[in-house]
């Protein structure tokens, strides 16, 4: 599991993630492997940073799949853009990467099996397994450390000057209290469209 956060504040967008990977009871720390849970994709509207929580297998698959999408399809600058992009991506993941789409017999839709947060100049977004998309106004977190991160970011948000400070507080709390999250963290920032 993991801790991944996104924050929007004072004309800045931040995304951050811990760097620990776990396999059951085994921990693979950053010291032993370059574990990154955030990757960058280039779109016509500028760069977007994608952070993921879920099985380790999702990371290379989603990075490779999004990297091979035509730029005219790869749009991530609104809730509708994110929904459309991941709806087009879903059959590609099934056909080319053998995504297992079933979670429960009562599932209303096929599952994409992952939780994603997206940060770019247009805002911060969350995407869940049935392709539900949320656009967050201030901050959010995913992964096993999210509850700790959300509490820390809530406490820090009004006092912090930048989105980066809030994200750092969230990751620090997730890594302090979640056994499946560990520093160091990766953190990326971009200016909001309004601040450019």
PDB file of C-alpha atoms in Angstrom, residues 41-122:
ATOM      1  CA  UNK A  41       2.592  12.346 -18.855  1.00  0.00           C
ATOM      2  CA  UNK A  42       2.703  15.081 -21.472  1.00  0.00           C
ATOM      3  CA  UNK A  43      -0.603  16.328 -22.812  1.00  0.00           C
ATOM      4  CA  UNK A  44      -1.532  19.153 -25.180  1.00  0.00           C
ATOM      5  CA  UNK A  45      -2.442  21.198 -22.079  1.00  0.00           C
ATOM      6  CA  UNK A  46       0.946  20.608 -20.419  1.00  0.00           C
ATOM      7  CA  UNK A  47       2.323  18.014 -18.023  1.00  0.00           C
ATOM      8  CA  UNK A  48       0.178  15.967 -15.681  1.00  0.00           C
ATOM      9  CA  UNK A  49       1.460  13.966 -12.731  1.00  0.00           C
ATOM     10  CA  UNK A  50      -0.258  10.659 -11.986  1.00  0.00           C
ATOM     11  CA  UNK A  51      -0.025   8.988  -8.569  1.00  0.00           C
ATOM     12  CA  UNK A  52      -1.388   5.520  -7.869  1.00  0.00           C
ATOM     13  CA  UNK A  53      -2.348   3.223  -5.030  1.00  0.00           C
ATOM     14  CA  UNK A  54      -2.962  -0.477  -5.417  1.00  0.00           C
ATOM     15  CA  UNK A  55      -1.079  -3.525  -6.538  1.00  0.00           C
ATOM     16  CA  UNK A  56       2.485  -2.961  -7.711  1.00  0.00           C
ATOM     17  CA  UNK A  57       1.546  -4.423 -11.108  1.00  0.00           C
ATOM     18  CA  UNK A  58      -0.574  -1.345 -11.888  1.00  0.00           C
ATOM     19  CA  UNK A  59       2.367   1.068 -11.885  1.00  0.00           C
ATOM     20  CA  UNK A  60       4.238  -0.098 -15.012  1.00  0.00           C
ATOM     21  CA  UNK A  61       1.005  -0.989 -16.813  1.00  0.00           C
ATOM     22  CA  UNK A  62      -0.652   2.399 -16.374  1.00  0.00           C
ATOM     23  CA  UNK A  63       2.580   4.290 -17.096  1.00  0.00           C
ATOM     24  CA  UNK A  64       3.142   2.302 -20.294  1.00  0.00           C
ATOM     25  CA  UNK A  65      -0.507   2.456 -21.402  1.00  0.00           C
ATOM     26  CA  UNK A  66      -0.847   6.212 -20.881  1.00  0.00           C
ATOM     27  CA  UNK A  67       2.536   6.823 -22.493  1.00  0.00           C
ATOM     28  CA  UNK A  68       1.372   5.081 -25.656  1.00  0.00           C
ATOM     29  CA  UNK A  69      -1.977   6.913 -25.955  1.00  0.00           C
ATOM     30  CA  UNK A  70      -2.280   9.433 -28.808  1.00  0.00           C
ATOM     31  CA  UNK A  71      -2.123  12.960 -27.410  1.00  0.00           C
ATOM     32  CA  UNK A  72      -5.472  13.877 -28.940  1.00  0.00           C
ATOM     33  CA  UNK A  73      -7.079  11.237 -26.676  1.00  0.00           C
ATOM     34  CA  UNK A  74      -4.933  11.893 -23.596  1.00  0.00           C
ATOM     35  CA  UNK A  75      -6.773  14.780 -21.954  1.00  0.00           C
ATOM     36  CA  UNK A  76      -6.698  15.407 -18.203  1.00  0.00           C
ATOM     37  CA  UNK A  77      -7.721  19.055 -17.709  1.00  0.00           C
ATOM     38  CA  UNK A  78     -11.266  18.590 -16.351  1.00  0.00           C
ATOM     39  CA  UNK A  79     -13.436  15.972 -14.669  1.00  0.00           C
ATOM     40  CA  UNK A  80     -14.992  15.102 -18.018  1.00  0.00           C
ATOM     41  CA  UNK A  81     -11.575  14.874 -19.697  1.00  0.00           C
ATOM     42  CA  UNK A  82     -10.306  12.497 -17.012  1.00  0.00           C
ATOM     43  CA  UNK A  83     -13.450  10.366 -17.281  1.00  0.00           C
ATOM     44  CA  UNK A  84     -13.259  10.217 -21.087  1.00  0.00           C
ATOM     45  CA  UNK A  85      -9.547   9.377 -21.102  1.00  0.00           C
ATOM     46  CA  UNK A  86      -9.849   6.555 -18.576  1.00  0.00           C
ATOM     47  CA  UNK A  87     -13.003   5.198 -20.234  1.00  0.00           C
ATOM     48  CA  UNK A  88     -11.027   4.931 -23.499  1.00  0.00           C
ATOM     49  CA  UNK A  89      -8.071   3.470 -21.606  1.00  0.00           C
ATOM     50  CA  UNK A  90     -10.113   0.719 -19.897  1.00  0.00           C
ATOM     51  CA  UNK A  91     -10.618  -1.607 -22.928  1.00  0.00           C
ATOM     52  CA  UNK A  92      -6.957  -1.069 -23.894  1.00  0.00           C
ATOM     53  CA  UNK A  93      -5.888  -2.248 -20.433  1.00  0.00           C
ATOM     54  CA  UNK A  94      -8.113  -5.320 -20.780  1.00  0.00           C
ATOM     55  CA  UNK A  95      -7.023  -6.234 -24.294  1.00  0.00           C
ATOM     56  CA  UNK A  96      -3.295  -5.477 -24.082  1.00  0.00           C
ATOM     57  CA  UNK A  97      -2.379  -5.863 -20.405  1.00  0.00           C
ATOM     58  CA  UNK A  98      -4.966  -8.489 -19.337  1.00  0.00           C
ATOM     59  CA  UNK A  99      -6.608  -6.366 -16.653  1.00  0.00           C
ATOM     60  CA  UNK A 100      -8.888  -8.497 -14.450  1.00  0.00           C
ATOM     61  CA  UNK A 101     -12.029  -6.366 -14.175  1.00  0.00           C
ATOM     62  CA  UNK A 102     -14.169  -8.299 -11.681  1.00  0.00           C
ATOM     63  CA  UNK A 103     -14.193  -7.510  -7.982  1.00  0.00           C
ATOM     64  CA  UNK A 104     -17.658  -8.658  -6.792  1.00  0.00           C
ATOM     65  CA  UNK A 105     -20.601 -10.376  -8.480  1.00  0.00           C
ATOM     66  CA  UNK A 106     -22.739  -7.327  -7.704  1.00  0.00           C
ATOM     67  CA  UNK A 107     -20.386  -4.825  -9.391  1.00  0.00           C
ATOM     68  CA  UNK A 108     -22.366  -2.199 -11.316  1.00  0.00           C
ATOM     69  CA  UNK A 109     -19.551  -1.771 -13.882  1.00  0.00           C
ATOM     70  CA  UNK A 110     -16.275  -3.405 -14.795  1.00  0.00           C
ATOM     71  CA  UNK A 111     -13.564  -2.295 -12.405  1.00  0.00           C
ATOM     72  CA  UNK A 112     -10.240  -0.785 -13.425  1.00  0.00           C
ATOM     73  CA  UNK A 113      -8.894  -2.017 -10.056  1.00  0.00           C
ATOM     74  CA  UNK A 114      -6.943   1.094  -9.089  1.00  0.00           C
ATOM     75  CA  UNK A 115      -7.110   4.443  -7.341  1.00  0.00           C
ATOM     76  CA  UNK A 116      -5.398   7.372  -9.029  1.00  0.00           C
ATOM     77  CA  UNK A 117      -4.800  11.019  -8.237  1.00  0.00           C
ATOM     78  CA  UNK A 118      -3.890  13.513 -10.952  1.00  0.00           C
ATOM     79  CA  UNK A 119      -2.224  16.899 -10.577  1.00  0.00           C
ATOM     80  CA  UNK A 120      -1.811  19.455 -13.340  1.00  0.00           C
ATOM     81  CA  UNK A 121      -2.216  23.184 -13.918  1.00  0.00           C
ATOM     82  CA  UNK A 122      -6.009  22.816 -14.194  1.00  0.00           C
TER      83      UNK A 122
END
